[in-house]
Tab-separated table of C-alpha atoms in Angstrom:
chain	number	residue	atom	x	y	z
A	1	MET	CA	-46.514	30.530	-46.602
A	2	ALA	CA	-43.207	30.688	-48.454
A	3	ARG	CA	-40.910	27.699	-48.273
A	4	ALA	CA	-37.891	28.106	-46.037
A	5	LEU	CA	-35.115	29.055	-48.424
A	6	PRO	CA	-31.534	30.103	-47.838
A	7	PRO	CA	-30.643	33.702	-47.138
A	8	THR	CA	-29.425	36.169	-49.703
A	9	SER	CA	-27.387	37.950	-47.051
A	10	SER	CA	-27.244	38.806	-43.391
A	11	GLY	CA	-25.115	41.174	-41.410
A	12	ALA	CA	-24.662	44.068	-39.056
A	13	PRO	CA	-22.199	46.922	-38.720
A	14	HIS	CA	-18.786	46.077	-37.316
A	15	VAL	CA	-15.990	48.235	-35.911
A	16	ARG	CA	-13.153	48.640	-38.397
A	17	PRO	CA	-9.800	47.337	-37.149
A	18	LYS	CA	-6.887	49.738	-37.457
A	19	THR	CA	-4.588	47.795	-39.737
A	20	ALA	CA	-2.485	48.622	-42.731
A	21	PRO	CA	-4.001	48.544	-46.228
A	22	ALA	CA	-2.923	46.035	-48.817
A	23	ASP	CA	0.347	46.513	-50.633
A	24	PRO	CA	-0.707	47.391	-54.188
A	25	GLY	CA	2.610	46.057	-55.466
A	26	ALA	CA	2.231	42.635	-53.898
A	27	PRO	CA	1.845	39.771	-56.376
A	28	ARG	CA	-1.655	38.398	-56.786
A	29	VAL	CA	-1.735	34.677	-56.024
A	30	ARG	CA	-4.029	32.823	-58.358
A	31	PRO	CA	-6.664	30.717	-56.574
A	32	LYS	CA	-6.446	26.965	-56.599
A	33	THR	CA	-9.125	24.799	-58.125
A	34	ALA	CA	-11.146	22.248	-56.203
A	35	PRO	CA	-9.275	19.174	-54.968
A	36	ALA	CA	-9.650	16.399	-57.503
A	37	ALA	CA	-10.784	13.746	-55.057
A	38	SER	CA	-11.867	15.272	-51.772
A	39	GLY	CA	-14.459	12.594	-51.183
A	40	VAL	CA	-17.060	15.257	-50.348
A	41	PRO	CA	-20.103	15.401	-52.665
A	42	GLN	CA	-20.755	18.488	-54.747
A	43	VAL	CA	-24.436	19.380	-54.932
A	44	ARG	CA	-25.301	21.642	-57.862
A	45	PRO	CA	-27.771	24.500	-57.438
A	46	LYS	CA	-31.214	24.129	-58.952
A	47	THR	CA	-34.617	25.692	-58.427
A	48	GLU	CA	-37.289	23.794	-56.521
A	49	GLY	CA	-40.984	24.384	-57.077
A	50	TRP	CA	-40.546	27.175	-59.628
A	51	GLN	CA	-39.117	27.768	-63.094
A	52	GLN	CA	-36.173	30.113	-63.372
A	53	LYS	CA	-36.587	32.698	-66.122
A	54	LYS	CA	-33.923	32.340	-68.825
A	55	ASP	CA	-32.940	34.188	-71.993
A	56	ALA	CA	-32.882	32.794	-75.512
A	57	GLU	CA	-29.444	31.262	-74.925
A	58	GLY	CA	-30.541	29.482	-71.766
A	59	ARG	CA	-28.839	31.807	-69.296
A	60	PRO	CA	-30.695	33.084	-66.200
A	61	LEU	CA	-32.465	36.296	-67.108
A	62	LEU	CA	-31.367	39.443	-65.248
A	63	GLN	CA	-33.690	42.440	-64.840
A	64	PHE	CA	-31.880	45.704	-64.174
A	65	ALA	CA	-34.528	48.093	-65.482
A	66	SER	CA	-37.710	48.559	-63.496
A	67	PRO	CA	-40.946	47.718	-65.351
A	68	LYS	CA	-43.027	50.814	-66.033
A	69	ARG	CA	-45.942	51.196	-63.660
A	70	GLY	CA	-47.817	54.140	-62.196
A	71	LYS	CA	-45.490	56.219	-60.040
A	72	PRO	CA	-46.251	56.580	-56.326
A	73	PRO	CA	-47.333	60.056	-55.181
A	74	VAL	CA	-44.476	62.489	-54.539
A	75	HIS	CA	-43.730	62.577	-50.817
A	76	LEU	CA	-41.679	64.755	-48.495
A	77	ALA	CA	-38.941	62.096	-48.354
A	78	ASP	CA	-38.571	62.141	-52.150
A	79	LEU	CA	-37.686	65.839	-52.122
A	80	THR	CA	-34.605	67.819	-51.164
A	81	PRO	CA	-35.055	70.333	-48.314
A	82	GLU	CA	-35.207	73.121	-50.902
A	83	GLN	CA	-37.870	71.324	-52.907
A	84	ARG	CA	-39.930	70.820	-49.752
A	85	VAL	CA	-39.947	74.563	-49.142
A	86	GLU	CA	-41.108	75.205	-52.702
A	87	LYS	CA	-43.818	72.553	-52.341
A	88	ALA	CA	-45.155	74.242	-49.202
A	89	LYS	CA	-45.295	77.551	-51.060
A	90	GLU	CA	-47.173	75.880	-53.928
A	91	LEU	CA	-49.734	74.766	-51.342
A	92	GLY	CA	-50.215	78.392	-50.287
A	93	LEU	CA	-48.243	78.377	-47.012
A	94	PRO	CA	-44.912	79.900	-45.957
A	95	GLY	CA	-41.891	77.780	-46.787
A	96	PHE	CA	-40.858	77.354	-43.145
A	97	ARG	CA	-43.899	75.141	-42.611
A	98	ALA	CA	-42.031	72.412	-44.493
A	99	GLY	CA	-39.539	72.279	-41.632
A	100	GLN	CA	-42.348	71.693	-39.161
A	101	ILE	CA	-43.687	68.849	-41.269
A	102	GLU	CA	-40.165	67.360	-41.397
A	103	ARG	CA	-39.912	67.295	-37.617
A	104	HIS	CA	-43.319	65.699	-37.167
A	105	TYR	CA	-42.662	62.970	-39.715
A	106	PHE	CA	-38.973	62.200	-39.212
A	107	THR	CA	-38.616	62.604	-35.438
A	108	ARG	CA	-42.143	62.182	-34.061
A	109	TRP	CA	-43.129	59.569	-36.657
A	110	THR	CA	-46.545	60.942	-37.397
A	111	SER	CA	-48.399	61.958	-40.546
A	112	ASP	CA	-51.644	62.718	-38.699
A	113	PRO	CA	-52.641	66.396	-39.103
A	114	ALA	CA	-54.505	66.280	-35.788
A	115	GLU	CA	-51.199	65.775	-33.972
A	116	MET	CA	-49.529	68.759	-35.663
A	117	THR	CA	-51.002	71.459	-33.457
A	118	ASP	CA	-48.140	73.884	-34.166
A	119	LEU	CA	-49.504	74.232	-37.704
A	120	PRO	CA	-52.380	76.648	-38.353
A	121	ALA	CA	-55.721	74.871	-38.541
A	122	ALA	CA	-56.509	76.650	-41.805
A	123	GLY	CA	-54.826	74.725	-44.603
A	124	ARG	CA	-53.259	72.123	-42.272
A	125	ASP	CA	-54.973	69.137	-43.850
A	126	GLU	CA	-54.077	70.303	-47.347
A	127	LEU	CA	-50.435	70.860	-46.398
A	128	VAL	CA	-50.086	67.459	-44.765
A	129	SER	CA	-51.824	65.587	-47.567
A	130	GLY	CA	-49.703	67.457	-50.098
A	131	LEU	CA	-46.395	66.595	-48.432
A	132	LEU	CA	-47.248	63.331	-46.685
A	133	PRO	CA	-49.519	61.299	-48.991
A	134	PRO	CA	-50.139	57.751	-47.690
A	135	LEU	CA	-47.686	55.233	-49.130
A	136	LEU	CA	-47.895	51.949	-47.216
A	137	THR	CA	-50.991	50.061	-46.141
A	138	GLU	CA	-50.326	47.426	-43.501
A	139	VAL	CA	-51.883	44.176	-44.671
A	140	ARG	CA	-50.735	41.894	-41.879
A	141	ARG	CA	-47.982	41.322	-39.383
A	142	LEU	CA	-46.501	38.171	-37.892
A	143	ASP	CA	-44.283	37.947	-34.847
A	144	THR	CA	-41.914	35.407	-33.321
A	145	ASP	CA	-38.960	35.235	-30.890
A	146	LYS	CA	-41.322	36.163	-28.003
A	147	GLY	CA	-42.369	39.293	-29.842
A	148	ASP	CA	-38.804	40.464	-30.514
A	149	THR	CA	-39.238	39.961	-34.280
A	150	ILE	CA	-42.119	41.320	-36.361
A	151	LYS	CA	-42.609	40.816	-40.095
A	152	PHE	CA	-44.792	43.375	-41.862
A	153	LEU	CA	-46.575	42.903	-45.172
A	154	TRP	CA	-47.195	46.250	-46.869
A	155	LYS	CA	-49.361	47.082	-49.883
A	156	LEU	CA	-48.122	49.924	-52.057
A	157	HIS	CA	-50.364	52.384	-53.918
A	158	ASP	CA	-50.488	50.198	-57.040
A	159	GLY	CA	-51.148	46.955	-55.187
A	160	ALA	CA	-47.534	45.751	-55.194
A	161	LEU	CA	-46.599	43.887	-52.006
A	162	VAL	CA	-43.372	44.227	-50.010
A	163	GLU	CA	-42.200	43.083	-46.605
A	164	SER	CA	-39.939	44.402	-43.859
A	165	VAL	CA	-38.725	42.776	-40.646
A	166	LEU	CA	-38.250	44.526	-37.296
A	167	MET	CA	-35.898	42.888	-34.781
A	168	ARG	CA	-34.898	43.784	-31.240
A	169	TYR	CA	-31.416	42.780	-30.103
A	170	PRO	CA	-29.683	43.701	-26.834
A	171	GLY	CA	-28.707	47.338	-27.231
A	172	ARG	CA	-30.178	47.941	-30.668
A	173	ILE	CA	-33.272	47.664	-32.845
A	174	THR	CA	-32.733	46.628	-36.458
A	175	LEU	CA	-35.108	46.993	-39.391
A	176	CYS	CA	-34.600	44.966	-42.563
A	177	VAL	CA	-36.089	47.090	-45.349
A	178	SER	CA	-37.112	46.322	-48.911
A	179	SER	CA	-35.880	48.472	-51.791
A	180	GLN	CA	-37.771	46.818	-54.651
A	181	ALA	CA	-41.036	44.956	-55.061
A	182	GLY	CA	-39.650	41.595	-56.138
A	183	CYS	CA	-36.123	41.243	-57.476
A	184	GLY	CA	-34.560	40.899	-60.895
A	185	MET	CA	-31.346	39.095	-59.910
A	186	ASN	CA	-32.959	35.639	-60.393
A	187	CYS	CA	-30.878	33.741	-57.814
A	188	PRO	CA	-32.171	30.147	-57.693
A	189	PHE	CA	-32.060	29.947	-53.885
A	190	CYS	CA	-33.969	33.141	-53.084
A	191	ALA	CA	-37.748	33.214	-52.668
A	192	THR	CA	-37.921	36.930	-53.466
A	193	GLY	CA	-36.608	36.482	-56.981
A	194	GLN	CA	-39.060	33.794	-58.052
A	195	ALA	CA	-41.599	36.211	-59.525
A	196	GLY	CA	-39.011	38.620	-60.937
A	197	LEU	CA	-38.978	42.389	-60.514
A	198	THR	CA	-42.331	44.141	-60.145
A	199	ARG	CA	-40.878	47.642	-59.782
A	200	ASN	CA	-38.421	49.850	-57.939
A	201	MET	CA	-39.633	51.413	-54.723
A	202	SER	CA	-39.489	55.170	-54.290
A	203	ALA	CA	-37.170	56.735	-51.706
A	204	ALA	CA	-40.195	57.679	-49.625
A	205	GLU	CA	-41.614	54.150	-49.726
A	206	ILE	CA	-38.276	52.935	-48.352
A	207	VAL	CA	-38.149	55.610	-45.638
A	208	ASP	CA	-41.781	55.079	-44.688
A	209	GLN	CA	-40.947	51.517	-43.611
A	210	VAL	CA	-38.681	53.042	-40.944
A	211	VAL	CA	-41.237	55.623	-39.834
A	212	ARG	CA	-43.955	52.987	-39.549
A	213	ALA	CA	-41.626	50.708	-37.578
A	214	ASN	CA	-40.848	53.562	-35.181
A	215	GLN	CA	-44.575	54.076	-34.672
A	216	VAL	CA	-44.918	50.409	-33.686
A	217	ILE	CA	-42.014	50.681	-31.243
A	218	ALA	CA	-43.411	53.892	-29.728
A	219	ARG	CA	-46.722	52.139	-29.089
A	220	GLY	CA	-44.910	49.413	-27.160
A	221	GLU	CA	-45.734	46.700	-29.718
A	222	LEU	CA	-42.177	45.333	-30.041
A	223	GLY	CA	-41.478	43.069	-27.099
A	224	GLY	CA	-38.415	41.960	-25.252
A	225	LYS	CA	-36.667	45.010	-23.794
A	226	ARG	CA	-34.777	44.224	-20.602
A	227	ARG	CA	-34.314	46.618	-17.704
A	228	THR	CA	-30.581	46.724	-18.344
A	229	ASP	CA	-31.109	47.726	-21.981
A	230	LEU	CA	-30.729	51.512	-22.121
A	231	SER	CA	-30.982	51.772	-25.906
A	232	LEU	CA	-33.402	54.263	-27.396
A	233	GLU	CA	-36.860	53.064	-28.388
A	234	ARG	CA	-36.521	53.599	-32.101
A	235	VAL	CA	-34.870	51.907	-35.048
A	236	SER	CA	-31.114	52.260	-34.632
A	237	ASN	CA	-29.888	50.008	-37.443
A	238	ILE	CA	-31.083	49.619	-41.028
A	239	VAL	CA	-30.143	46.687	-43.256
A	240	PHE	CA	-31.039	46.836	-46.950
A	241	MET	CA	-31.512	43.083	-47.061
A	242	GLY	CA	-35.248	42.793	-47.633
A	243	MET	CA	-36.850	42.407	-51.038
A	244	GLY	CA	-34.811	43.547	-53.997
A	245	GLU	CA	-31.235	44.318	-55.014
A	246	PRO	CA	-30.538	47.751	-53.471
A	247	LEU	CA	-27.858	48.806	-55.953
A	248	ALA	CA	-30.205	48.076	-58.873
A	249	ASN	CA	-32.387	50.891	-57.479
A	250	TYR	CA	-29.399	53.089	-56.803
A	251	ALA	CA	-30.724	56.651	-56.986
A	252	ARG	CA	-33.765	56.031	-54.800
A	253	VAL	CA	-31.846	53.983	-52.247
A	254	MET	CA	-29.264	56.738	-51.917
A	255	GLN	CA	-31.967	59.395	-51.535
A	256	ALA	CA	-33.461	57.265	-48.758
A	257	VAL	CA	-30.036	56.923	-47.079
A	258	ARG	CA	-29.517	60.687	-47.253
A	259	VAL	CA	-32.883	61.257	-45.578
A	260	MET	CA	-32.086	58.670	-42.905
A	261	THR	CA	-28.732	60.294	-42.079
A	262	ASP	CA	-29.651	63.991	-42.454
A	263	LYS	CA	-29.455	65.438	-38.927
A	264	LYS	CA	-31.145	68.739	-39.804
A	265	HIS	CA	-33.825	67.789	-42.317
A	266	GLY	CA	-34.144	64.021	-41.867
A	267	MET	CA	-34.029	61.199	-39.343
A	268	GLY	CA	-30.557	61.937	-37.976
A	269	MET	CA	-29.405	58.309	-37.956
A	270	SER	CA	-25.762	57.264	-37.983
A	271	ALA	CA	-24.559	56.147	-41.413
A	272	ARG	CA	-22.502	53.489	-39.646
A	273	GLY	CA	-25.752	51.893	-38.497
A	274	ILE	CA	-26.953	51.457	-42.087
A	275	THR	CA	-25.890	48.406	-44.102
A	276	VAL	CA	-26.280	48.364	-47.884
A	277	SER	CA	-25.908	44.927	-49.453
A	278	THR	CA	-25.470	43.719	-53.009
A	279	VAL	CA	-24.957	40.478	-54.902
A	280	GLY	CA	-22.133	42.184	-56.783
A	281	LEU	CA	-23.084	45.039	-59.123
A	282	VAL	CA	-19.516	46.229	-59.504
A	283	PRO	CA	-20.031	49.667	-61.141
A	284	ALA	CA	-22.597	50.563	-58.468
A	285	ILE	CA	-20.210	49.461	-55.692
A	286	THR	CA	-17.611	51.874	-57.045
A	287	LYS	CA	-20.231	54.610	-57.244
A	288	LEU	CA	-21.329	53.931	-53.666
A	289	ALA	CA	-17.755	54.281	-52.445
A	290	ALA	CA	-17.611	57.787	-53.942
A	291	GLU	CA	-20.746	58.988	-52.113
A	292	ASP	CA	-18.805	59.932	-48.944
A	293	ILE	CA	-21.582	58.463	-46.811
A	294	PRO	CA	-19.865	55.883	-44.557
A	295	VAL	CA	-22.550	53.190	-44.602
A	296	THR	CA	-21.538	49.601	-43.917
A	297	PHE	CA	-21.151	47.721	-47.181
A	298	ALA	CA	-22.017	44.016	-47.451
A	299	LEU	CA	-21.219	41.757	-50.398
A	300	SER	CA	-23.368	38.635	-50.672
A	301	LEU	CA	-20.746	36.270	-52.044
A	302	HIS	CA	-21.873	32.705	-51.173
A	303	ALA	CA	-19.104	31.094	-53.251
A	304	PRO	CA	-15.435	32.019	-53.804
A	305	ASP	CA	-15.124	30.243	-57.165
A	306	ASP	CA	-16.714	31.411	-60.407
A	307	GLU	CA	-17.789	27.911	-61.427
A	308	LEU	CA	-20.249	27.626	-58.542
A	309	ARG	CA	-21.086	31.312	-58.188
A	310	ASP	CA	-22.160	31.508	-61.834
A	311	GLU	CA	-24.951	29.087	-60.869
A	312	LEU	CA	-25.744	30.536	-57.424
A	313	ILE	CA	-25.619	34.229	-58.327
A	314	PRO	CA	-26.491	34.829	-62.009
A	315	VAL	CA	-25.055	38.360	-61.962
A	316	ASN	CA	-21.659	36.657	-61.632
A	317	SER	CA	-21.923	36.176	-65.406
A	318	ARG	CA	-21.428	39.970	-65.668
A	319	TRP	CA	-18.930	40.586	-62.864
A	320	LYS	CA	-16.809	37.711	-61.594
A	321	VAL	CA	-15.744	36.949	-58.025
A	322	ASP	CA	-12.395	38.737	-58.330
A	323	GLU	CA	-14.041	41.835	-59.803
A	324	ALA	CA	-16.579	41.979	-56.978
A	325	LEU	CA	-13.884	41.504	-54.330
A	326	ASP	CA	-11.691	44.162	-55.940
A	327	ALA	CA	-14.620	46.594	-55.838
A	328	ALA	CA	-15.295	45.679	-52.196
A	329	ARG	CA	-11.656	46.299	-51.338
A	330	GLY	CA	-11.936	49.625	-53.162
A	331	TYR	CA	-14.874	50.532	-50.948
A	332	PHE	CA	-12.715	49.960	-47.879
A	333	GLU	CA	-9.859	52.017	-49.298
A	334	ARG	CA	-12.138	54.943	-50.143
A	335	THR	CA	-14.228	54.965	-46.950
A	336	GLY	CA	-12.135	53.217	-44.280
A	337	ARG	CA	-15.204	51.119	-43.468
A	338	ARG	CA	-14.645	47.410	-43.019
A	339	VAL	CA	-16.584	45.326	-45.546
A	340	SER	CA	-18.880	42.427	-44.621
A	341	ILE	CA	-18.820	39.277	-46.747
A	342	GLU	CA	-22.101	37.374	-46.457
A	343	TYR	CA	-21.944	33.628	-47.014
A	344	ALA	CA	-24.912	31.258	-46.713
A	345	LEU	CA	-23.624	27.833	-45.706
A	346	ILE	CA	-25.431	25.226	-47.831
A	347	LYS	CA	-24.821	21.533	-47.227
A	348	ASP	CA	-22.454	19.937	-49.766
A	349	MET	CA	-22.919	22.878	-52.106
A	350	ASN	CA	-20.626	25.685	-50.936
A	351	ASP	CA	-19.470	24.591	-47.461
A	352	HIS	CA	-16.422	22.532	-48.461
A	353	ALA	CA	-13.215	23.056	-46.487
A	354	TRP	CA	-11.306	23.884	-49.668
A	355	ARG	CA	-13.762	26.684	-50.373
A	356	ALA	CA	-13.082	28.187	-46.943
A	357	ASP	CA	-9.367	28.070	-47.792
A	358	LEU	CA	-9.977	29.612	-51.217
A	359	LEU	CA	-12.116	32.375	-49.718
A	360	ALA	CA	-9.418	33.152	-47.140
A	361	GLN	CA	-6.780	33.182	-49.883
A	362	LYS	CA	-8.731	35.592	-52.059
A	363	LEU	CA	-9.427	37.944	-49.158
A	364	ASN	CA	-5.884	37.892	-47.788
A	365	GLU	CA	-4.299	38.553	-51.162
A	366	ARG	CA	-6.135	41.880	-51.062
A	367	GLY	CA	-4.691	42.791	-47.669
A	368	ARG	CA	-5.461	42.323	-43.998
A	369	GLY	CA	-7.969	44.021	-41.724
A	370	TRP	CA	-10.357	45.207	-44.425
A	371	VAL	CA	-13.036	42.556	-44.225
A	372	HIS	CA	-15.204	40.473	-41.903
A	373	VAL	CA	-16.948	37.273	-42.989
A	374	ASN	CA	-20.472	36.443	-41.841
A	375	PRO	CA	-21.320	32.811	-42.589
A	376	ILE	CA	-24.951	32.030	-41.812
A	377	PRO	CA	-26.563	28.593	-41.812
A	378	LEU	CA	-29.212	28.271	-44.478
A	379	ASN	CA	-32.828	28.026	-43.356
A	380	PRO	CA	-33.355	24.285	-43.786
A	381	THR	CA	-36.207	22.609	-45.619
A	382	PRO	CA	-36.563	18.826	-45.117
A	383	GLY	CA	-35.742	16.899	-48.278
A	384	SER	CA	-34.495	19.964	-50.158
A	385	ILE	CA	-31.097	20.331	-51.776
A	386	TRP	CA	-31.120	23.729	-50.039
A	387	THR	CA	-30.376	22.671	-46.506
A	388	ALA	CA	-28.095	23.883	-43.733
A	389	SER	CA	-24.571	22.572	-43.382
A	390	GLU	CA	-23.849	20.113	-40.597
A	391	VAL	CA	-22.752	21.847	-37.386
A	392	ALA	CA	-19.296	20.263	-37.536
A	393	VAL	CA	-18.888	21.473	-41.130
A	394	GLN	CA	-19.996	24.991	-40.200
A	395	ASN	CA	-17.511	25.077	-37.361
A	396	GLU	CA	-14.681	23.837	-39.563
A	397	PHE	CA	-15.490	26.437	-42.225
A	398	VAL	CA	-15.316	29.191	-39.607
A	399	ARG	CA	-12.199	27.734	-37.990
A	400	ARG	CA	-10.291	27.738	-41.271
A	401	LEU	CA	-11.143	31.359	-41.981
A	402	ASN	CA	-10.191	32.492	-38.486
A	403	ALA	CA	-6.974	30.461	-38.650
A	404	ALA	CA	-6.101	32.300	-41.852
A	405	GLY	CA	-6.481	35.614	-40.038
A	406	ILE	CA	-9.924	36.483	-41.439
A	407	PRO	CA	-12.277	37.735	-38.676
A	408	THR	CA	-15.302	35.453	-39.004
A	409	THR	CA	-18.510	35.235	-36.999
A	410	LEU	CA	-21.108	32.522	-37.531
A	411	ARG	CA	-24.400	34.366	-37.392
A	412	ASP	CA	-27.816	33.175	-36.353
A	413	THR	CA	-30.958	33.993	-38.285
A	414	ARG	CA	-34.119	35.693	-37.122
A	415	GLY	CA	-37.675	35.161	-38.238
A	416	SER	CA	-37.412	31.872	-40.115
A	417	GLU	CA	-40.541	30.598	-38.324
A	418	ILE	CA	-42.566	33.358	-39.987
A	419	ASP	CA	-40.700	33.269	-43.324
A	420	GLY	CA	-39.055	36.510	-42.292
A	421	ALA	CA	-35.409	35.499	-42.588
A	422	CYS	CA	-33.178	36.728	-45.392
A	423	GLY	CA	-34.149	35.226	-48.733
A	424	GLN	CA	-37.598	34.195	-47.486
A	425	LEU	CA	-39.402	37.463	-48.175
A	426	VAL	CA	-41.957	36.838	-50.889
A	427	ALA	CA	-45.613	37.637	-51.459
A	428	THR	CA	-47.548	34.382	-51.253
A	429	GLU	CA	-51.057	33.618	-52.493
A	430	ASP	CA	-52.316	34.052	-48.916
A	431	ASP	CA	-50.635	37.462	-48.794
A	432	GLU	CA	-52.262	38.515	-52.058
A	433	ALA	CA	-55.676	37.393	-50.805
A	434	ALA	CA	-55.202	39.374	-47.601
A	435	ALA	CA	-54.018	42.420	-49.547
A	436	ALA	CA	-57.170	42.314	-51.681
A	437	GLN	CA	-59.182	42.894	-48.483
A	438	ALA	CA	-56.936	45.681	-47.148
């Protein structure tokens, strides 16, 4: 199994407070540097048990382009509604049959022709196989939290392995989806990035994780619902915090989001229940803000100072902390949606009190009411430099942010016992052996 490593991000949608935007004419206060003699040790990030890929100049290697591999079969969820109609006609059936297939797949969560009795028997199998080719093969699943959390290992058509995590909370069901097989951001603390980027996932491969999760829920295989919980028995919240950097697979992620939120030709989910995270690809953040799809946006920051973040998040060499925060603030201004800042608390590495003050300073100098901070204790590994902050330190970090007027909630983590928490999703040798038999 994968070692317990710290999370890349964690979060959930929050209600936006109705407060005034920042004054664009206000002077920008320059952040202070670390206290010269705080007496608190500074642990430097380093990889453990694996070798970080680096370029010829010794800098961590970033992979933005997906390696070329065989493309997955074209699926209903990859197509626009108009293209689906044309595809049905190509298969020799009237175009309106595409709408029937949409309803079966997106709202009844089935791709089984035998269950689509409103379709004519003649040509039914051909139509379904043409629009709904199989995409994900379930290799294994692990559960924890009394059955409230399930981690799935999926094999894609080319043998690539990805994982997703299904979690029941009071009043909602959240699915953490993968957007890439592997990841090219090369963060030293994240298990997913150890092997680099295998390939981008298609929009349909992303959507199919949701459909398959809904099938599991419908069969009663996700435990824990209480009598007082009147929430619907389907995925209500999506977090793009599984394998991969979502904004590095921008076009396909956005196609998947459009399918998820399309009330007529898709899954009809609320965009506010979908969280898209990033380690800070600034041009893509700006592009996302212009989409006019009010998803929740989460920035995985993990350090407010460039000196440390350059080591923690290699993409910080391209776009610095201030640039990422400016883009996040721009997202709020364009959409009115409060931004989540994700921050893994790592003992003696990024949990210093002065860093809480610096983070609050940087956020407040961009205005009030636009952001919420989600610190999350790292998933500890005995003897590792990557270990959770002491409880007293966590509490002080949160206290300082709240005292500065930054809404801050210390979040728990789900699935660490099954290596299903954020940053722990990685295909192990055991997974690959199991996939070979699937």
